CSV table of C-alpha atoms in Angstrom, one decimal:
chain,number,residue,atom,x,y,z
A,1,MET,CA,-34.7,-14.2,5.1
A,2,ALA,CA,-33.3,-11.0,3.4
A,3,PRO,CA,-31.7,-8.6,5.7
A,4,THR,CA,-33.1,-5.0,6.2
A,5,ARG,CA,-29.8,-3.3,5.8
A,6,TYR,CA,-26.5,-3.8,3.9
A,7,ASP,CA,-23.7,-4.8,6.2
A,8,ALA,CA,-20.4,-2.8,6.9
A,9,VAL,CA,-18.4,-4.6,4.2
A,10,ALA,CA,-21.0,-3.8,1.5
A,11,MET,CA,-21.4,-0.3,2.7
A,12,THR,CA,-17.7,0.5,2.8
A,13,LEU,CA,-17.2,-1.0,-0.6
A,14,HIS,CA,-20.2,0.9,-2.0
A,15,TRP,CA,-19.1,4.4,-0.8
A,16,VAL,CA,-15.4,4.0,-1.5
A,17,ILE,CA,-16.1,2.8,-5.0
A,18,ALA,CA,-18.8,5.5,-5.5
A,19,PHE,CA,-16.4,8.3,-4.7
A,20,ALA,CA,-13.4,6.7,-6.5
A,21,ILE,CA,-15.6,6.5,-9.6
A,22,LEU,CA,-16.4,10.2,-9.5
A,23,GLY,CA,-12.9,11.2,-8.8
A,24,THR,CA,-11.5,9.0,-11.6
A,25,PHE,CA,-14.2,10.1,-14.1
A,26,ALA,CA,-13.3,13.7,-13.4
A,27,GLY,CA,-9.6,13.0,-13.7
A,28,GLY,CA,-10.3,11.3,-17.0
A,29,LEU,CA,-12.2,14.4,-18.3
A,30,VAL,CA,-9.4,16.7,-17.2
A,31,MET,CA,-6.4,14.6,-18.5
A,32,THR,CA,-8.0,14.1,-21.9
A,33,ASN,CA,-8.5,17.8,-22.4
A,34,LEU,CA,-5.0,18.8,-21.2
A,35,ALA,CA,-3.0,21.1,-23.5
A,36,ALA,CA,-0.3,19.1,-25.4
A,37,GLY,CA,2.9,18.8,-23.4
A,38,ASP,CA,1.3,19.7,-20.0
A,39,PRO,CA,3.9,18.9,-17.4
A,40,TYR,CA,1.3,17.2,-15.0
A,41,ARG,CA,-0.3,15.0,-17.6
A,42,PHE,CA,1.7,11.9,-16.8
A,43,THR,CA,1.0,12.3,-13.1
A,44,ILE,CA,-2.8,12.7,-13.7
A,45,TYR,CA,-2.7,9.7,-16.0
A,46,GLN,CA,-0.9,7.6,-13.5
A,47,LEU,CA,-3.4,8.6,-10.8
A,48,HIS,CA,-6.3,7.9,-13.1
A,49,LYS,CA,-4.8,4.5,-13.9
A,50,SER,CA,-4.0,3.8,-10.2
A,51,PHE,CA,-7.6,4.6,-9.1
A,52,GLY,CA,-9.0,2.7,-12.0
A,53,LEU,CA,-7.2,-0.5,-11.0
A,54,THR,CA,-8.1,0.1,-7.4
A,55,ILE,CA,-11.8,0.3,-8.6
A,56,LEU,CA,-11.4,-2.9,-10.4
A,57,VAL,CA,-10.1,-4.8,-7.4
A,58,LEU,CA,-12.7,-3.3,-5.1
A,59,SER,CA,-15.4,-4.0,-7.6
A,60,LEU,CA,-14.4,-7.6,-7.9
A,61,ALA,CA,-14.5,-7.9,-4.1
A,62,ARG,CA,-18.0,-6.3,-4.2
A,63,LEU,CA,-19.2,-8.7,-6.8
A,64,GLY,CA,-17.8,-11.5,-4.6
A,65,TRP,CA,-19.8,-10.1,-1.6
A,66,ARG,CA,-22.9,-9.8,-3.6
A,67,LEU,CA,-22.8,-13.4,-4.9
A,68,THR,CA,-22.4,-14.7,-1.5
A,69,HIS,CA,-24.9,-12.6,0.3
A,70,VAL,CA,-28.5,-11.8,0.0
A,71,ALA,CA,-29.2,-8.1,-0.6
A,72,PRO,CA,-32.0,-6.3,1.4
A,73,ALA,CA,-35.4,-6.8,-0.2
A,74,LEU,CA,-37.1,-4.0,-2.0
A,75,PRO,CA,-39.8,-2.1,0.1
A,76,GLU,CA,-43.1,-3.8,0.2
A,77,GLY,CA,-45.5,-2.7,-2.4
A,78,THR,CA,-42.8,-1.9,-5.0
A,79,PRO,CA,-44.5,-2.1,-8.5
A,80,ALA,CA,-43.2,-4.9,-10.4
A,81,TRP,CA,-41.8,-2.8,-13.3
A,82,GLN,CA,-39.8,-0.9,-10.7
A,83,GLY,CA,-38.4,-4.1,-9.3
A,84,VAL,CA,-37.4,-5.2,-12.7
A,85,LEU,CA,-35.8,-1.9,-13.4
A,86,ALA,CA,-33.9,-1.8,-10.0
A,87,ARG,CA,-32.6,-5.3,-10.7
A,88,ALA,CA,-31.6,-4.5,-14.3
A,89,THR,CA,-29.8,-1.3,-13.1
A,90,HIS,CA,-27.9,-3.1,-10.4
A,91,VAL,CA,-26.8,-6.1,-12.6
A,92,LEU,CA,-25.7,-3.5,-15.3
A,93,PHE,CA,-23.9,-1.5,-12.5
A,94,TYR,CA,-22.0,-4.5,-11.1
A,95,ALA,CA,-21.0,-5.4,-14.8
A,96,LEU,CA,-19.8,-1.9,-15.6
A,97,ILE,CA,-17.8,-1.2,-12.3
A,98,VAL,CA,-15.7,-4.2,-13.5
A,99,ILE,CA,-15.8,-3.8,-17.3
A,100,VAL,CA,-14.9,0.0,-17.3
A,101,PRO,CA,-11.7,-0.3,-15.5
A,102,LEU,CA,-10.9,-3.5,-17.2
A,103,SER,CA,-11.4,-1.6,-20.6
A,104,GLY,CA,-9.1,1.2,-19.4
A,105,TRP,CA,-6.5,-1.4,-18.6
A,106,ALA,CA,-6.9,-2.8,-22.1
A,107,LEU,CA,-6.6,0.8,-23.6
A,108,VAL,CA,-3.4,1.2,-21.8
A,109,SER,CA,-2.1,-2.2,-22.9
A,110,SER,CA,-3.0,-1.7,-26.6
A,111,ALA,CA,-1.5,1.8,-26.9
A,112,THR,CA,1.0,2.4,-29.7
A,113,ARG,CA,3.3,4.0,-27.2
A,114,ALA,CA,2.3,1.9,-24.1
A,115,VAL,CA,3.2,3.9,-21.0
A,116,PRO,CA,4.0,1.6,-18.0
A,117,THR,CA,1.6,1.8,-15.2
A,118,PHE,CA,2.9,2.6,-11.7
A,119,TRP,CA,0.3,1.9,-9.0
A,120,PHE,CA,0.5,5.2,-7.0
A,121,GLY,CA,4.3,5.0,-7.7
A,122,LEU,CA,4.7,1.8,-5.7
A,123,PHE,CA,4.9,-0.9,-8.2
A,124,GLU,CA,4.5,-1.5,-11.9
A,125,VAL,CA,1.4,-3.1,-13.1
A,126,PRO,CA,1.9,-5.2,-16.2
A,127,HIS,CA,0.0,-4.6,-19.4
A,128,LEU,CA,-2.8,-7.1,-20.3
A,129,PRO,CA,-1.3,-9.7,-22.7
A,130,GLY,CA,-2.5,-10.2,-26.3
A,131,LEU,CA,-3.2,-6.6,-27.2
A,132,GLN,CA,0.0,-5.6,-29.0
A,133,GLY,CA,1.5,-6.7,-32.3
A,134,PHE,CA,-1.5,-6.0,-34.5
A,135,ALA,CA,-0.9,-5.0,-38.1
A,136,ASP,CA,-2.8,-1.7,-37.4
A,137,GLN,CA,-2.2,-1.3,-33.8
A,138,ARG,CA,-3.4,2.4,-33.8
A,139,ALA,CA,-6.8,1.2,-35.0
A,140,VAL,CA,-7.1,-1.4,-32.3
A,141,PHE,CA,-6.1,1.2,-29.8
A,142,THR,CA,-8.6,3.7,-31.1
A,143,GLN,CA,-11.4,1.2,-30.8
A,144,VAL,CA,-10.5,0.1,-27.3
A,145,ARG,CA,-10.2,3.8,-26.3
A,146,ASP,CA,-13.6,4.6,-27.8
A,147,ALA,CA,-15.1,1.6,-26.0
A,148,HIS,CA,-13.6,2.8,-22.6
A,149,GLU,CA,-15.0,6.2,-23.1
A,150,ILE,CA,-18.5,5.1,-24.1
A,151,LEU,CA,-18.7,2.5,-21.3
A,152,ALA,CA,-17.4,5.1,-18.7
A,153,LEU,CA,-20.1,7.5,-19.9
A,154,ALA,CA,-22.7,4.9,-19.8
A,155,MET,CA,-21.7,4.1,-16.2
A,156,ILE,CA,-21.9,7.8,-15.3
A,157,GLY,CA,-25.4,7.9,-16.8
A,158,LEU,CA,-26.3,4.9,-14.7
A,159,LEU,CA,-24.9,6.6,-11.7
A,160,VAL,CA,-27.0,9.6,-12.2
A,161,LEU,CA,-30.1,7.4,-12.5
A,162,HIS,CA,-29.1,5.5,-9.5
A,163,VAL,CA,-28.6,8.6,-7.3
A,164,ALA,CA,-31.9,10.1,-8.6
A,165,ALA,CA,-33.7,6.9,-7.7
A,166,ALA,CA,-32.1,6.8,-4.2
A,167,LEU,CA,-33.2,10.5,-3.6
A,168,LYS,CA,-36.6,9.8,-4.8
A,169,HIS,CA,-37.0,6.9,-2.4
A,170,HIS,CA,-35.6,9.0,0.4
A,171,TYR,CA,-37.5,12.3,-0.2
A,172,ILE,CA,-40.6,11.3,-2.1
A,173,ASP,CA,-41.4,7.7,-1.1
A,174,ARG,CA,-39.9,8.3,2.4
A,175,ASP,CA,-38.8,4.6,2.6
A,176,ASP,CA,-35.5,3.2,3.8
A,177,VAL,CA,-33.9,2.4,0.5
A,178,LEU,CA,-31.2,5.0,0.8
A,179,ALA,CA,-30.8,4.7,4.6
A,180,ARG,CA,-30.0,1.0,4.6
A,181,MET,CA,-26.9,1.9,2.5
A,182,LEU,CA,-26.0,4.7,5.0
A,183,PRO,CA,-24.0,4.1,8.3
A,184,ARG,CA,-26.3,4.6,11.3
A,185,PHE,CA,-24.4,7.6,12.9
A,186,GLY,CA,-25.4,7.6,16.6
A,187,GLY,CA,-27.9,4.9,16.1
A,188,ARG,CA,-31.6,5.2,15.5
B,1,MET,CA,57.4,28.0,-14.3
B,2,ARG,CA,55.6,25.1,-15.7
B,3,SER,CA,53.4,26.9,-18.0
B,4,LEU,CA,56.4,28.8,-19.5
B,5,ILE,CA,57.8,25.5,-20.7
B,6,LEU,CA,54.4,24.3,-21.8
B,7,ILE,CA,53.7,27.2,-24.2
B,8,PRO,CA,56.7,26.8,-26.4
B,9,ALA,CA,56.2,23.1,-26.3
B,10,LEU,CA,52.7,23.5,-27.6
B,11,LEU,CA,53.9,25.8,-30.3
B,12,LEU,CA,56.5,23.4,-31.4
B,13,ALA,CA,53.9,20.5,-31.3
B,14,GLY,CA,52.0,22.4,-34.1
B,15,PRO,CA,53.2,20.3,-37.0
B,16,ALA,CA,53.1,17.2,-35.1
B,17,LEU,CA,49.3,17.6,-34.2
B,18,ALA,CA,47.2,14.5,-34.9
B,19,ALA,CA,45.6,14.3,-38.3
B,20,GLY,CA,42.4,16.2,-38.9
B,21,TRP,CA,39.5,14.2,-40.3
B,22,ALA,CA,36.5,15.4,-42.3
B,23,VAL,CA,33.3,13.7,-41.5
B,24,ASP,CA,31.1,12.7,-44.6
B,25,PRO,CA,27.6,13.6,-43.5
B,26,THR,CA,26.1,11.4,-46.2
B,27,GLN,CA,27.8,8.3,-44.7
B,28,SER,CA,27.4,9.2,-41.0
B,29,THR,CA,24.6,8.7,-38.6
B,30,LEU,CA,23.8,9.9,-35.0
B,31,VAL,CA,20.9,8.3,-33.1
B,32,ILE,CA,19.4,8.6,-29.7
B,33,GLU,CA,17.9,5.3,-28.4
B,34,GLY,CA,15.6,5.6,-25.5
B,35,GLN,CA,13.2,3.2,-23.8
B,36,GLN,CA,9.6,3.8,-22.5
B,37,GLY,CA,8.3,0.8,-20.9
B,38,ALA,CA,8.6,-2.0,-23.6
B,39,ASN,CA,8.9,0.5,-26.2
B,40,THR,CA,12.0,1.7,-27.9
B,41,ILE,CA,12.1,5.2,-29.1
B,42,ARG,CA,14.7,6.0,-31.8
B,43,ILE,CA,15.5,9.6,-32.6
B,44,THR,CA,17.8,10.4,-35.5
B,45,LEU,CA,19.9,13.5,-35.6
B,46,PRO,CA,20.8,14.2,-39.3
B,47,GLU,CA,22.4,17.5,-38.8
B,48,TRP,CA,25.7,17.8,-37.0
B,49,THR,CA,29.2,18.8,-37.7
B,50,ALA,CA,32.4,17.7,-36.1
B,51,GLU,CA,36.0,18.7,-35.9
B,52,ILE,CA,38.1,15.6,-35.2
B,53,ALA,CA,41.8,15.1,-34.6
B,54,PHE,CA,42.8,11.5,-34.3
B,55,ASP,CA,46.0,9.6,-34.5
B,56,PRO,CA,46.0,5.9,-33.7
B,57,GLN,CA,49.7,6.1,-32.8
B,58,ASP,CA,49.1,8.8,-30.2
B,59,LEU,CA,45.6,8.6,-28.6
B,60,THR,CA,46.4,11.4,-26.2
B,61,LYS,CA,46.2,13.9,-29.3
B,62,THR,CA,42.5,13.0,-29.9
B,63,ARG,CA,40.3,16.0,-30.1
B,64,ILE,CA,36.6,15.9,-30.8
B,65,ARG,CA,34.3,18.8,-31.0
B,66,ALA,CA,30.8,18.0,-32.3
B,67,GLU,CA,27.9,20.4,-32.7
B,68,ILE,CA,24.5,18.8,-33.0
B,69,ALA,CA,21.4,20.7,-34.4
B,70,LEU,CA,18.7,19.4,-32.1
B,71,GLY,CA,16.0,21.2,-34.0
B,72,ALA,CA,16.6,18.7,-36.9
B,73,LEU,CA,15.7,15.7,-34.7
B,74,ALA,CA,13.5,13.1,-36.3
B,75,SER,CA,11.6,10.3,-34.6
B,76,GLN,CA,11.7,6.9,-36.2
B,77,THR,CA,8.3,6.0,-34.7
B,78,GLU,CA,6.1,4.5,-37.4
B,79,ASN,CA,2.7,5.9,-36.4
B,80,ALA,CA,2.5,9.5,-37.8
B,81,SER,CA,0.7,11.1,-34.9
B,82,ASP,CA,3.0,9.4,-32.3
B,83,LYS,CA,6.0,10.5,-34.4
B,84,ALA,CA,4.7,14.1,-34.6
B,85,GLU,CA,4.1,14.2,-30.9
B,86,GLU,CA,7.5,12.9,-30.0
B,87,GLU,CA,9.2,15.4,-32.2
B,88,ARG,CA,7.1,18.3,-30.9
B,89,GLU,CA,7.8,17.3,-27.2
B,90,LEU,CA,11.5,16.7,-27.7
B,91,LYS,CA,11.9,20.1,-29.3
B,92,GLY,CA,9.6,21.8,-26.8
B,93,ALA,CA,10.3,23.4,-23.4
B,94,SER,CA,10.1,20.1,-21.3
B,95,TRP,CA,13.1,18.7,-23.3
B,96,PHE,CA,15.6,20.3,-25.5
B,97,ALA,CA,14.0,23.7,-25.9
B,98,VAL,CA,15.5,24.1,-29.4
B,99,ALA,CA,14.1,27.7,-29.9
B,100,GLU,CA,16.5,28.9,-27.1
B,101,HIS,CA,19.2,26.2,-27.3
B,102,PRO,CA,19.4,25.0,-30.9
B,103,THR,CA,22.5,23.0,-30.6
B,104,ALA,CA,24.1,20.5,-28.3
B,105,LEU,CA,27.9,20.4,-27.9
B,106,PHE,CA,30.2,17.4,-27.3
B,107,THR,CA,33.8,17.9,-26.7
B,108,ALA,CA,36.5,15.5,-25.7
B,109,THR,CA,40.2,15.5,-25.4
B,110,GLY,CA,42.4,12.5,-25.5
B,111,ALA,CA,41.4,8.8,-25.8
B,112,GLU,CA,42.6,5.6,-24.1
B,113,LEU,CA,42.3,2.0,-24.8
B,114,PHE,CA,39.2,0.5,-23.2
B,115,GLU,CA,37.6,-3.0,-22.9
B,116,GLY,CA,37.5,-5.4,-25.8
B,117,GLY,CA,39.7,-3.3,-28.2
B,118,THR,CA,37.4,-0.3,-28.0
B,119,LEU,CA,38.7,3.2,-27.3
B,120,ARG,CA,37.2,5.6,-24.7
B,121,SER,CA,37.3,9.3,-24.9
B,122,ARG,CA,36.2,11.1,-21.8
B,123,GLY,CA,34.3,14.2,-22.9
B,124,THR,CA,31.6,16.7,-22.0
B,125,LEU,CA,28.1,16.9,-23.4
B,126,THR,CA,26.4,20.2,-23.1
B,127,ILE,CA,22.7,20.4,-23.5
B,128,ARG,CA,20.7,23.5,-22.8
B,129,GLY,CA,23.7,25.1,-21.3
B,130,THR,CA,24.3,22.4,-18.8
B,131,ALA,CA,27.6,20.6,-19.2
B,132,VAL,CA,27.8,16.9,-17.9
B,133,PRO,CA,30.7,14.5,-18.4
B,134,ALA,CA,30.0,11.9,-21.1
B,135,ASP,CA,32.3,9.0,-22.1
B,136,LEU,CA,32.3,8.1,-25.7
B,137,VAL,CA,33.3,4.4,-26.3
B,138,PHE,CA,34.1,3.6,-30.0
B,139,THR,CA,36.1,1.7,-32.5
B,140,VAL,CA,38.0,3.1,-35.4
B,141,ALA,CA,39.2,1.3,-38.6
B,142,ILE,CA,41.4,3.3,-40.8
B,143,THR,CA,42.0,2.2,-44.4
B,144,GLY,CA,44.3,4.5,-46.4
B,145,ASP,CA,42.8,8.1,-45.9
B,146,THR,CA,39.3,6.8,-44.9
B,147,ALA,CA,38.3,6.2,-41.3
B,148,LYS,CA,35.2,4.4,-40.2
B,149,ALA,CA,34.3,4.9,-36.5
B,150,ALA,CA,31.3,3.7,-34.5
B,151,GLY,CA,30.5,4.2,-30.9
B,152,GLN,CA,28.1,5.2,-28.3
B,153,ALA,CA,27.7,7.2,-25.1
B,154,ALA,CA,25.4,6.5,-22.3
B,155,VAL,CA,23.5,9.7,-21.3
B,156,SER,CA,21.4,10.3,-18.3
B,157,TRP,CA,19.1,13.0,-19.5
B,158,THR,CA,17.8,13.6,-15.9
B,159,ASP,CA,21.3,15.1,-15.2
B,160,TYR,CA,20.4,18.0,-17.3
B,161,GLY,CA,17.2,18.7,-15.4
B,162,ILE,CA,15.2,18.2,-18.5
B,163,GLY,CA,12.3,15.9,-19.4
B,164,TRP,CA,9.6,14.0,-17.7
B,165,ASP,CA,9.9,12.3,-14.3
B,166,PRO,CA,10.8,8.7,-15.2
B,167,ALA,CA,8.6,7.4,-12.3
B,168,GLN,CA,5.5,8.9,-14.1
B,169,SER,CA,6.4,8.8,-17.8
B,170,GLY,CA,8.0,5.4,-17.7
B,171,ILE,CA,10.8,6.8,-19.8
B,172,ALA,CA,14.2,5.2,-18.8
B,173,PRO,CA,16.4,7.9,-17.3
B,174,GLN,CA,19.4,6.8,-19.4
B,175,VAL,CA,19.5,6.8,-23.2
B,176,THR,CA,22.1,5.6,-25.6
B,177,VAL,CA,23.6,8.0,-28.1
B,178,ARG,CA,25.0,6.0,-31.0
B,179,PHE,CA,27.1,7.2,-33.9
B,180,ASP,CA,28.5,5.7,-37.1
B,181,LEU,CA,30.8,7.8,-39.2
B,182,THR,CA,32.9,7.8,-42.2
B,183,ALA,CA,35.7,10.4,-42.4
B,184,THR,CA,38.6,11.3,-44.7
B,185,ARG,CA,42.0,12.4,-43.7
B,186,MET,CA,42.4,16.1,-44.3
B,187,PRO,CA,45.5,17.2,-46.2
């Protein structure tokens, strides 16, 4: 039988990844719009890469949790089309939280001037293999970069949709769809 | 007392000064080689002049004074936009600030035999007004009135307080400055 709430592991991963995605996306917007030669750009890029890799690892953990657990059921009486949409959104979300950071890692690894990645300054993360040595390296890099940007934007679009749906459930439908992903402060 | 003896000695030494050598700029190169991650960045410096006194019979009389026009630096990176960015950044305020400090200066006095038949001249490299010791390790081959010399100096650019944090940019804190020159004995 499906549980009525997400457990602590799922909840922690959900919220940590959620805020990391927002911060990393914001950082990505900032760093790609910095003036040339800005002294902080390397720091911001390294932070963006560090958070991105963290999101990748946490997302894989989350995917692992999801594949080994049963998620809470949709509220009774959910129209079939909403159920299909909810499921599709979640499958796409699980895919994107893995693919977006992975595409970022590929971007870094295919750059014509590949800057090493230092995970929060603690250790160097190697580049992904097989992404260097192309005849037109710049063209490969440009395509990977464009893909990363489009995928990231798609993920943010999905995030907006996801938040809107959660708020709709909470304030309009007044069901427990949002609440079951929230910690029960003080019990209920 | 000592200086009193030294001054006439120097004056007398005038005619015995080591031979001067005129560098042929068309047959001489000066390159900075740096590393960013797995990437080697090569910067050529086509504009420099040097006053060189060198006598293989008396290395202590070696005098080197080289002025390098940093504004003329050229990146050898293939990709045009990366090359342009490297040149702009290196000339800019984070690195050489060529607008305020157009030249770097290397001076050295004396030389000594070093490992493997090379010579070493302990000198000073001044960039952006900061002077830091720099050792030039080189070889010289003289044929008649022509000398061919090649060598290098390891330079830690972080010592000059310039550039981007190696821990963030991945740029190795030490670069190799390499030269290869042909000079003719001055009459």
